[in-house]
XYZ file of C-alpha atoms in Angstrom:
689
model
C 1.300 -19.397 18.994
C -0.432 -19.701 15.595
C 2.570 -21.011 13.064
C 0.989 -20.355 9.871
C -1.051 -17.730 8.490
C -2.836 -20.099 6.536
C -4.693 -21.391 10.053
C -7.093 -18.277 10.348
C -6.982 -15.304 13.134
C -8.705 -14.081 15.469
C -11.706 -15.466 17.774
C -12.466 -18.761 16.526
C -13.364 -21.532 18.593
C -13.731 -25.115 18.556
C -16.798 -26.626 20.485
C -15.367 -28.038 23.636
C -16.836 -31.230 24.710
C -20.441 -30.380 25.503
C -21.868 -32.948 28.403
C -18.839 -32.191 30.772
C -20.244 -28.047 30.336
C -24.092 -29.278 32.157
C -22.520 -28.253 35.397
C -21.317 -24.952 34.210
C -24.558 -24.133 32.275
C -26.197 -25.240 35.362
C -24.079 -23.243 37.456
C -24.228 -19.875 35.494
C -27.756 -20.419 34.874
C -28.603 -20.486 38.722
C -26.612 -17.417 38.879
C -28.277 -15.421 36.367
C -31.980 -16.505 37.334
C -31.948 -16.540 41.060
C -29.775 -17.419 43.886
C -31.650 -19.141 46.058
C -32.468 -21.677 43.399
C -30.409 -24.631 44.744
C -33.071 -27.208 45.248
C -32.583 -30.557 43.267
C -35.706 -30.043 40.871
C -34.118 -27.013 39.753
C -30.964 -28.640 39.288
C -32.088 -31.477 37.367
C -34.513 -28.953 35.205
C -31.004 -27.324 34.361
C -29.081 -30.336 33.313
C -31.970 -31.458 31.104
C -32.352 -27.889 29.088
C -28.532 -28.419 28.622
C -28.776 -31.499 27.350
C -31.238 -30.685 25.041
C -29.456 -28.263 23.429
C -26.764 -30.636 22.908
C -28.229 -33.286 21.462
C -29.968 -30.748 18.958
C -26.426 -28.899 17.953
C -25.503 -32.547 17.817
C -28.592 -33.635 15.689
C -27.652 -30.763 13.211
C -24.407 -31.688 12.719
C -25.543 -34.902 11.460
C -28.573 -33.494 9.889
C -30.902 -35.818 11.410
C -34.054 -34.177 10.538
C -36.327 -36.457 12.751
C -34.455 -36.407 15.969
C -34.520 -32.388 15.647
C -38.099 -32.161 15.180
C -38.563 -34.166 18.317
C -35.883 -31.652 20.481
C -37.900 -29.109 19.127
C -41.103 -30.252 20.763
C -39.177 -31.500 23.836
C -37.409 -27.972 23.899
C -40.803 -26.919 24.096
C -42.513 -28.806 26.397
C -39.979 -27.984 29.306
C -40.190 -24.519 28.389
C -36.480 -24.242 27.300
C -35.223 -20.584 27.975
C -32.607 -21.837 24.941
C -36.049 -23.002 22.749
C -35.763 -20.837 19.894
C -32.371 -22.103 18.925
C -33.650 -25.591 18.489
C -36.623 -24.232 16.996
C -34.062 -22.030 14.305
C -31.604 -25.299 14.311
C -34.587 -27.524 13.064
C -36.243 -25.239 10.548
C -32.766 -23.684 9.094
C -31.887 -27.655 8.267
C -35.020 -28.063 5.982
C -35.076 -24.419 4.679
C -34.952 -25.251 1.162
C -38.361 -27.231 1.689
C -39.544 -24.280 3.964
C -42.558 -22.041 2.641
C -42.941 -18.717 3.491
C -45.678 -19.412 6.453
C -43.556 -21.092 8.479
C -41.056 -18.231 8.502
C -43.284 -15.949 9.301
C -44.642 -17.729 12.090
C -41.134 -18.728 13.509
C -40.806 -14.567 13.051
C -43.907 -14.324 15.236
C -42.821 -16.532 18.278
C -39.431 -15.348 18.378
C -39.813 -11.594 17.207
C -36.706 -9.425 18.190
C -34.457 -12.200 19.139
C -31.176 -12.966 17.467
C -32.516 -16.239 15.557
C -35.180 -14.166 14.364
C -32.873 -12.114 12.368
C -30.390 -14.668 11.474
C -33.426 -17.070 10.037
C -34.577 -13.878 8.133
C -30.942 -13.889 6.569
C -30.860 -17.598 5.240
C -34.337 -17.409 4.283
C -33.573 -14.166 2.094
C -30.766 -16.095 0.969
C -32.970 -18.790 -0.234
C -35.577 -16.387 -1.665
C -33.139 -15.022 -3.625
C -32.093 -18.539 -4.717
C -35.619 -19.337 -5.477
C -36.217 -15.950 -7.383
C -39.509 -15.139 -5.471
C -38.866 -11.176 -5.341
C -42.281 -10.863 -4.175
C -41.500 -12.567 -0.879
C -38.115 -11.323 -0.673
C -39.086 -7.561 -1.125
C -41.965 -7.887 1.814
C -38.957 -9.396 4.233
C -35.723 -8.024 3.397
C -36.694 -4.575 5.331
C -37.556 -6.502 8.283
C -34.059 -7.875 8.335
C -32.054 -5.850 10.739
C -28.467 -6.884 10.551
C -28.295 -6.475 6.786
C -24.299 -7.611 7.103
C -24.709 -10.151 4.338
C -23.287 -8.792 0.852
C -24.858 -11.421 -1.331
C -28.382 -10.562 0.501
C -27.430 -6.934 -0.421
C -26.638 -8.121 -4.136
C -30.365 -9.815 -3.972
C -32.065 -7.104 -2.787
C -30.858 -4.849 -5.523
C -31.875 -7.803 -8.231
C -35.256 -7.114 -6.485
C -35.303 -3.558 -6.856
C -34.207 -3.977 -10.423
C -37.057 -6.419 -11.200
C -39.423 -3.819 -9.603
C -37.994 -1.310 -12.321
C -35.709 1.043 -9.800
C -32.442 2.244 -11.372
C -29.951 0.072 -8.918
C -26.923 0.665 -11.711
C -24.591 3.060 -9.338
C -24.971 1.046 -6.204
C -25.426 -2.453 -8.361
C -21.600 -1.908 -9.693
C -20.301 -0.986 -6.336
C -21.854 -3.961 -4.448
C -20.793 -6.429 -7.640
C -16.773 -4.949 -7.158
C -16.837 -5.218 -3.591
C -18.196 -8.731 -3.649
C -15.083 -11.054 -2.549
C -15.754 -14.482 -3.343
C -17.926 -16.106 -5.673
C -21.546 -16.169 -5.311
C -24.889 -15.819 -6.665
C -26.775 -12.967 -6.024
C -24.031 -10.712 -6.843
C -23.066 -12.983 -10.012
C -26.889 -12.499 -11.099
C -27.005 -9.273 -10.291
C -24.011 -8.254 -12.252
C -25.358 -10.886 -15.232
C -28.802 -8.737 -15.224
C -27.416 -5.413 -15.172
C -24.838 -6.605 -18.124
C -27.365 -7.434 -20.447
C -29.325 -4.418 -19.893
C -26.273 -2.561 -20.644
C -26.109 -1.067 -17.575
C -22.453 -2.714 -16.887
C -20.224 -2.149 -19.715
C -17.013 -4.827 -20.966
C -14.610 -2.122 -18.681
C -16.751 -2.342 -15.809
C -16.057 -6.641 -16.250
C -12.491 -6.371 -16.606
C -12.163 -3.996 -13.768
C -14.153 -6.531 -11.702
C -11.849 -9.723 -13.217
C -8.748 -7.946 -12.601
C -9.654 -6.763 -8.626
C -10.715 -10.472 -8.154
C -7.176 -11.242 -9.744
C -5.129 -9.137 -7.329
C -7.090 -9.981 -4.395
C -6.225 -14.318 -5.449
C -9.707 -15.263 -6.115
C -9.919 -16.797 -8.973
C -13.286 -18.097 -8.590
C -14.611 -14.590 -8.906
C -12.547 -13.878 -11.571
C -14.023 -16.777 -13.467
C -17.506 -16.151 -12.428
C -16.926 -12.337 -13.852
C -14.946 -13.404 -16.939
C -18.188 -15.431 -18.175
C -20.039 -12.561 -18.737
C -17.961 -11.737 -21.231
C -18.516 -15.185 -23.251
C -17.106 -19.008 -22.622
C -13.787 -17.913 -24.801
C -13.094 -15.403 -22.665
C -13.837 -17.596 -19.361
C -11.882 -20.302 -20.775
C -9.121 -18.272 -21.534
C -8.980 -16.490 -17.998
C -8.934 -20.489 -16.682
C -5.557 -21.248 -18.845
C -4.366 -18.357 -17.133
C -4.904 -19.407 -13.821
C -3.479 -22.696 -14.227
C -0.410 -21.480 -15.814
C 0.695 -17.881 -16.415
C 3.778 -18.630 -17.884
C 2.208 -20.994 -20.281
C -0.384 -18.620 -21.588
C 2.198 -16.051 -22.056
C 5.015 -17.680 -23.631
C 2.372 -19.111 -26.157
C -0.833 -17.564 -26.394
C -0.433 -13.589 -24.886
C -0.977 -10.400 -27.343
C -1.875 -6.911 -26.952
C -3.119 -6.754 -30.601
C -7.351 -6.033 -29.206
C -8.454 -4.666 -25.802
C -9.485 -7.879 -25.123
C -6.169 -9.717 -25.473
C -4.715 -6.714 -23.929
C -6.642 -7.385 -20.719
C -5.911 -10.970 -20.496
C -2.021 -10.608 -21.149
C -2.649 -8.047 -18.368
C -4.270 -10.727 -15.784
C -1.133 -13.194 -16.696
C 1.496 -11.151 -16.141
C -0.425 -10.106 -12.847
C -1.257 -14.275 -11.615
C 2.613 -14.854 -12.883
C 4.085 -11.781 -10.566
C 2.259 -14.176 -7.682
C 5.182 -16.958 -7.788
C 7.764 -15.252 -9.711
C 7.221 -11.210 -9.549
C 10.896 -11.110 -10.597
C 10.051 -12.630 -14.275
C 6.592 -10.653 -14.252
C 8.530 -7.613 -14.130
C 11.155 -8.794 -16.883
C 8.668 -9.345 -18.918
C 7.136 -5.983 -18.330
C 10.139 -4.425 -18.659
C 11.463 -6.264 -22.170
C 8.094 -6.085 -24.260
C 5.013 -5.574 -22.288
C 5.228 -2.272 -21.043
C 5.618 -0.919 -24.049
C 2.849 -3.035 -25.766
C 0.046 -2.947 -23.488
C -2.274 0.296 -23.026
C -0.700 2.918 -20.783
C -3.854 2.063 -18.023
C -2.768 -1.972 -17.835
C 1.083 -1.256 -18.081
C 0.151 1.084 -15.367
C -2.232 -1.422 -13.182
C 0.514 -4.169 -14.315
C 3.577 -2.638 -12.838
C 1.542 -1.489 -9.572
C 0.868 -5.195 -8.935
C 4.017 -6.706 -9.604
C 5.512 -3.798 -6.951
C 2.867 -5.056 -4.152
C 4.200 -8.548 -4.877
C 7.480 -7.149 -4.667
C 7.103 -5.439 -1.544
C 5.654 -8.591 -0.029
C 8.659 -10.449 -0.377
C 10.245 -7.136 1.273
C 12.486 -6.434 -1.761
C 14.411 -3.467 -2.464
C 12.868 -3.020 -6.359
C 9.211 -2.708 -5.109
C 9.706 1.533 -4.745
C 11.466 1.740 -8.104
C 8.591 -0.439 -9.725
C 6.072 1.754 -8.147
C 7.548 4.815 -9.893
C 7.034 2.837 -13.149
C 3.284 2.518 -12.651
C 3.227 5.664 -12.363
C 5.074 6.982 -14.854
C 2.800 4.455 -17.214
C -0.225 5.849 -16.093
C 0.799 9.388 -17.148
C 0.660 8.457 -20.612
C -2.677 7.117 -20.575
C -6.220 8.757 -20.427
C -7.853 6.184 -18.493
C -8.145 6.581 -14.936
C -6.799 3.771 -13.110
C -8.443 2.403 -9.679
C -6.296 0.579 -7.504
C -6.805 -1.997 -4.873
C -6.748 0.352 -1.392
C -3.803 -3.142 -0.156
C -2.026 -2.217 -3.541
C -1.845 1.334 -2.561
C -1.045 0.682 0.879
C 1.947 -1.664 0.063
C 2.974 1.485 -2.256
C 3.856 3.857 0.935
C 5.247 1.068 2.809
C 7.981 0.165 0.078
C 8.522 3.807 -0.147
C 8.993 3.553 4.277
C 11.346 0.818 3.706
C 13.469 3.279 0.948
C 16.596 3.126 -0.048
C 18.875 0.663 2.173
C 16.434 1.571 4.735
C 16.121 5.426 4.616
C 12.038 6.502 3.693
C 11.644 7.970 0.257
C 9.980 10.562 1.947
C 8.502 12.507 -0.990
C 7.261 9.199 -2.290
C 5.422 8.258 0.834
C 3.757 11.875 0.826
C 2.413 11.107 -2.793
C 1.266 7.551 -2.544
C -0.687 8.516 0.648
C -2.154 11.614 -1.186
C -3.038 9.382 -4.131
C -5.362 7.211 -1.673
C -9.160 7.627 -1.688
C -10.135 10.198 1.041
C -11.568 7.263 3.330
C -8.428 5.177 3.052
C -6.201 8.452 4.349
C -8.134 8.628 7.245
C -6.806 4.914 8.978
C -4.295 6.232 11.239
C -1.620 4.593 9.916
C -1.227 6.771 6.850
C -1.749 10.163 8.993
C 0.804 8.760 10.933
C 3.022 8.512 8.313
C 2.152 11.557 6.806
C 3.145 13.748 9.461
C 6.260 11.762 9.936
C 7.183 12.544 6.128
C 6.046 16.250 6.813
C 8.578 16.378 9.496
C 11.616 15.028 7.014
C 10.899 17.143 4.216
C 10.101 19.910 6.017
C 14.102 20.288 6.996
C 15.437 21.378 3.711
C 12.168 23.118 2.592
C 11.451 27.226 2.723
C 8.039 26.552 4.064
C 9.517 23.929 7.103
C 7.605 25.801 9.679
C 4.394 25.472 8.443
C 4.967 21.827 6.788
C 6.308 21.262 11.053
C 2.900 22.595 11.840
C 0.419 20.849 9.610
C 2.419 17.556 10.550
C 1.933 18.384 14.645
C -1.654 19.158 13.727
C -2.256 15.706 11.730
C -0.771 13.645 15.195
C -2.881 15.697 17.359
C -5.876 14.114 15.315
C -4.824 10.820 16.404
C -3.050 11.057 19.501
C -6.089 10.402 21.500
C -6.489 7.472 19.914
C -6.309 3.846 21.884
C -4.331 2.239 19.696
C -0.799 1.753 18.512
C -0.380 5.069 15.998
C -2.073 6.949 18.555
C 0.238 6.410 21.237
C 3.150 6.678 18.838
C 1.490 10.181 17.918
C 1.356 10.917 21.614
C 4.802 10.034 22.265
C 5.772 12.254 19.416
C 3.984 15.066 20.491
C 5.422 14.686 23.867
C 2.069 14.092 25.765
C 2.474 12.747 29.406
C 1.120 8.841 29.224
C -2.141 9.239 31.053
C -5.064 6.765 31.006
C -8.479 7.931 30.400
C -10.146 9.052 33.261
C -12.356 6.419 34.805
C -16.343 6.373 34.667
C -18.478 7.141 37.140
C -19.205 3.577 38.816
C -22.400 1.419 37.195
C -25.503 1.859 39.736
C -27.436 -0.907 40.314
C -29.988 -0.115 38.138
C -27.704 -0.230 35.439
C -26.580 -3.850 36.508
C -29.926 -5.112 37.208
C -30.950 -3.690 33.584
C -28.260 -5.732 32.025
C -28.360 -8.852 34.073
C -32.293 -8.694 33.074
C -31.268 -8.210 29.710
C -33.043 -11.655 27.612
C -30.498 -11.562 24.804
C -27.423 -10.911 27.452
C -28.632 -13.746 29.334
C -29.305 -16.312 26.794
C -25.424 -15.348 25.378
C -24.263 -16.621 28.583
C -26.025 -19.553 29.210
C -25.350 -20.628 25.509
C -21.699 -19.773 26.536
C -21.981 -21.956 29.939
C -22.872 -25.331 27.946
C -19.976 -24.652 25.342
C -21.881 -23.273 22.504
C -19.643 -20.534 22.664
C -20.031 -19.437 18.998
C -23.787 -19.332 18.756
C -23.240 -17.402 22.191
C -21.467 -14.938 21.088
C -23.505 -14.193 17.855
C -26.296 -13.803 20.618
C -24.246 -11.286 22.547
C -23.257 -9.062 19.813
C -26.406 -9.204 18.371
C -27.601 -7.767 21.968
C -25.418 -5.086 22.165
C -26.829 -3.161 18.989
C -27.227 0.572 19.690
C -26.522 0.315 23.037
C -25.141 3.700 24.382
C -22.133 3.667 26.429
C -23.449 3.316 30.144
C -24.929 0.556 28.607
C -22.298 -1.160 26.706
C -20.151 -0.706 30.216
C -22.825 -2.386 32.353
C -23.223 -5.461 29.730
C -19.122 -5.726 29.841
C -19.521 -5.792 33.221
C -21.810 -8.289 33.420
C -19.474 -10.658 31.350
C -16.795 -9.912 33.305
C -18.394 -10.784 36.416
C -18.997 -14.212 34.646
C -15.698 -14.524 33.724
C -17.021 -14.654 29.790
C -14.030 -12.275 29.213
C -13.912 -12.070 25.431
C -17.278 -10.363 25.555
C -16.303 -8.109 28.338
C -13.297 -6.658 26.461
C -15.338 -6.672 23.116
C -17.862 -4.535 24.754
C -16.123 -2.274 26.638
C -13.995 -2.017 23.369
C -17.136 -0.172 22.020
C -17.508 2.766 24.306
C -16.851 6.172 22.698
C -16.177 8.567 25.635
C -16.867 6.619 28.788
C -13.922 4.525 28.994
C -12.976 1.858 31.382
C -9.629 0.620 30.851
C -9.516 -2.175 33.916
C -12.549 -3.668 31.438
C -10.951 -3.304 28.634
C -7.739 -4.710 29.312
C -8.366 -7.389 32.201
C -5.939 -9.370 34.225
C -7.617 -12.858 34.917
C -5.567 -14.993 36.978
C -3.244 -12.520 38.489
C -1.293 -14.501 40.634
C -0.658 -17.018 38.401
C 0.168 -15.025 35.469
C 2.719 -12.919 37.722
C 4.369 -16.291 39.032
C 5.012 -17.215 36.045
C 6.287 -13.919 34.480
C 9.153 -14.050 37.968
C 9.794 -17.871 37.046
C 10.650 -16.787 33.168
C 11.954 -13.294 33.622
C 8.922 -11.774 31.477
C 7.717 -8.582 31.766
C 3.721 -9.485 33.223
C 2.336 -6.527 30.477
C 3.898 -7.768 27.922
C 2.629 -11.370 28.513
C -1.215 -9.854 29.472
C -1.193 -7.851 26.397
C 0.098 -11.265 24.353
C -3.058 -13.222 26.253
C -4.973 -10.848 25.311
C -4.513 -10.770 21.306
C -4.119 -14.213 21.367
C -7.476 -15.650 23.421
C -9.008 -12.942 24.794
C -8.362 -15.038 28.097
C -10.521 -17.586 26.919
C -9.714 -20.460 29.007
C -10.948 -23.238 26.340
C -10.078 -21.327 23.322
C -8.938 -23.547 19.833
C -8.273 -22.039 17.044
C -10.081 -23.888 13.821
C -6.218 -25.054 13.272
C -5.781 -26.426 16.836
C -4.128 -23.589 18.706
C -5.220 -24.292 22.275
C -6.122 -22.305 25.471
C -4.878 -19.180 27.453
C -2.172 -18.213 25.206
C -2.846 -20.597 22.091
C -0.115 -23.195 21.559
C 0.182 -25.573 19.013
C 0.237 -29.168 20.070
C 3.820 -29.741 18.461
C 4.818 -26.696 19.881
C 3.733 -27.534 23.382
C 5.136 -30.577 23.232
C 8.222 -29.287 22.151
C 8.362 -26.964 24.743
C 8.151 -29.224 27.368
C 10.596 -31.462 26.583
C 13.153 -28.353 26.207
C 12.490 -27.082 29.926
C 11.775 -30.847 31.226
C 8.187 -30.667 32.203
C 6.203 -33.948 32.010
C 3.353 -33.859 29.558
C 1.016 -35.522 27.602
C -1.392 -33.939 25.006
C -4.525 -33.565 27.051
C -2.560 -30.905 29.310
C -2.361 -28.288 26.613
C -5.819 -27.304 27.893
C -4.838 -27.290 31.318
C -4.940 -23.919 32.659
C -1.422 -24.161 34.610
C -0.006 -26.053 31.934
C -1.100 -24.137 28.865
C 0.287 -21.107 30.907
C 3.743 -22.533 32.109
C 4.557 -23.677 28.575
C 3.359 -20.459 26.544
C 5.597 -18.454 28.711
C 8.662 -20.629 28.156
C 8.162 -20.536 24.776
C 7.374 -16.696 24.547
C 10.932 -16.217 27.082
C 12.498 -18.551 23.881
C 11.404 -16.809 21.368
C 12.003 -13.222 22.830
C 15.564 -14.540 23.701
C 16.050 -15.479 20.023
C 15.072 -12.181 18.687
C 17.530 -10.340 20.636
C 15.188 -8.782 23.336
C 13.202 -7.176 20.448
C 9.269 -7.352 21.574
C 8.028 -6.625 17.699
C 9.981 -9.482 16.354
C 9.210 -11.979 19.360
C 5.443 -11.355 19.064
C 5.940 -12.084 15.246
C 7.422 -14.987 15.982
C 4.979 -16.138 18.584
C 2.140 -15.478 15.470
C 3.938 -16.695 12.470
C 6.677 -18.792 13.844
C 10.372 -17.642 14.362
C 11.274 -19.324 11.128
C 9.434 -16.213 9.429
C 10.507 -13.039 11.117
C 14.410 -13.803 10.571
C 13.600 -13.985 6.814
C 11.946 -10.380 7.405
C 15.061 -8.994 9.237
C 17.087 -9.352 6.267
C 17.483 -6.607 3.745
C 18.149 -3.224 5.476
C 18.082 -1.931 9.160
C 14.866 -0.309 10.135
C 12.986 2.021 12.174
C 11.328 -0.608 14.388
C 7.804 0.972 13.482
C 8.382 0.691 9.959
C 9.370 -2.714 10.333
C 6.320 -3.911 12.023
C 3.947 -1.942 9.528
C 5.708 -3.826 6.491
C 5.364 -7.092 7.964
C 4.021 -8.942 4.882
C 1.258 -10.906 6.855
C -1.623 -8.834 7.391
C -2.926 -11.073 10.558
C 0.718 -10.510 12.109
C 1.268 -6.836 10.818
C -1.785 -6.449 13.025
C -1.056 -8.832 16.023
C 2.161 -7.248 16.311
C 1.208 -3.975 16.480
C -1.814 -4.915 19.209
C 0.277 -7.009 21.390
C 2.698 -3.803 22.093
C -0.224 -1.300 22.327
C -1.984 -3.766 24.905
C 1.527 -4.119 26.486
C 2.073 -0.473 27.213
C -1.630 0.335 28.359
C -1.096 -2.734 30.837
C 1.927 -1.577 32.164
C 0.160 1.422 33.240
C -2.262 -0.222 34.729
C 0.000 -2.741 36.402
C 1.762 0.750 37.654
C 5.065 0.169 35.983
C 7.447 3.211 35.359
C 8.977 4.278 32.229
C 7.590 2.086 29.719
C 6.331 3.602 26.560
C 5.474 2.283 23.247
C 8.726 3.829 21.342
C 10.763 1.428 24.561
C 9.082 -1.775 23.454
C 9.732 -0.968 19.718
C 13.328 -1.357 20.866
C 16.182 -1.044 18.387
C 15.918 -0.802 15.215
C 15.559 -4.092 13.125
C 17.855 -5.511 11.062
C 20.333 -8.616 9.890
C 21.509 -10.698 12.666
C 24.485 -9.385 13.864
C 27.389 -11.637 12.971
C 28.521 -11.624 16.968
C 25.422 -12.133 18.306
C 24.787 -15.788 19.586
C 23.365 -18.164 16.548
C 19.591 -18.462 16.587
C 18.020 -21.857 17.832
C 16.907 -23.832 14.508
C 14.981 -26.136 16.168
C 12.799 -23.770 17.516
C 9.104 -24.299 16.145
């Protein structure tokens, strides 16, 4: 249960205590290599290997150079199957002093492995910082993952130095940069000095960064325009209201851009005041394109607060834009909230024409998102009722729904239900052959990944695993997933099986570990078993010792305070160490889920949102108009919680089918419309954490 959006979402794990995992590492190693290796010398060797890895990881945390060097030698001497990781940690710990021959030798020792490519990523960043474009150009083509945006900027910088034209790709990479970094800043500065990036590009970058809430990146870009502009942007970041009161102007393009930034920044904390200032003065004083951008930015903040004025403010942005000659290119998240505000509409009645106009104005790639395909189809259905082209519009709607109805997703399920298609699970693939299983079990990268997970180095194991399954066919992915399932590494089982395109094994994708315990817990508190499984799959991927960076623990990701409160509420003896106990975690998680479900009046969307973001927020989000439950879920302000709710409900629908439940649809799980609490309903439990 994640109580705040700041704590981070997704499969983020802290390392469990290493020494207690040595026995698990031993067992995993024996399973992976040979069933006959039970002799004590093998046991001693496995313990020593695990100990070396854990000691090396500890030395890396402490930046103990001498200890790392000694452990690297030790790992090599004991022929440790994971010696490459100790080698990687030792070299990366001193990468600032390393030289190219050392990196070349490392790549030769561990050719084709994850750590070879991981170190190359680190080395390319170091070469970029050193401005060593000769060695960078030699190494970059060997970088297989090629998933580091700063490395991409450095590579474009190397091309620029060699005389290639990188303007288009360089601007695109720089605009896509999220946080301030040296590589993209260097590229932008070089292109700016070469007059391949102009002031208009810089201001766009500053606005995009400010809109995304990344003031450091905004200031880094603003510095290209000189120290005076940089200082003014700093003032705006610190106090937009003071800037607007004392320094705002539209006398020049620069002044107008700064005023736009101040209004955008103010809107993040006080969208009403920003809208008032726009309406009273700045809409007319600013150039039309900046007035349009500012209204759209203010409207997004208003929409995030679920205020009804958002839809009209987005229309103000459109009207301002039509007065100008410059093309405005709004961020995707702003365009998405333009749709959501229109879906919430006027007192719960969607503004379908505005929904359609907003989706049609999106870039083609964004329009392909299943959410916008679905809502466009619903919009076409709605406007067809009063149109002479009603039949054609309804046909277009059905065609759109059909494009996503086969997808295993929230909107894929809704589309299929809207089309009246019977719910059927994909046909189970042919059983894996012995050869396919053996090939997966013998894969060096997969073996190393399982060993790393077994000794408690889960993050390293996950990275090794994900690198190893790149480019695999569906059958290879199924075999790899089954290998993970067999070793009860459920997150890799699920995530790997999720990658298949045509051969889909739903039992792999939606496994039911601990079936007896989970079913007993469901019966005890009166919860739907499929709903519990759908939630656990999203919370922890059935990783027993999962722990988020913020402290949520176990299968059901309980926060310590929530676990303690729930234990007291239901009268269960509890001490903090029990939060990681499987039985206790399930018992408390189920009890808490039942409490939030009851508090939400039985609404599964609200209960899932409460479990993820805390019960107070969904209570706020339900205030306002009465909304279709799917619209309510789509307009949850926190991206993490919005995605979470949709996935939990979708998961639960598939689990219900796999578990043999009858008549359960996604629409049924969405339930009745969501709106303000009925005055006759029982009072909410204000103590519920």
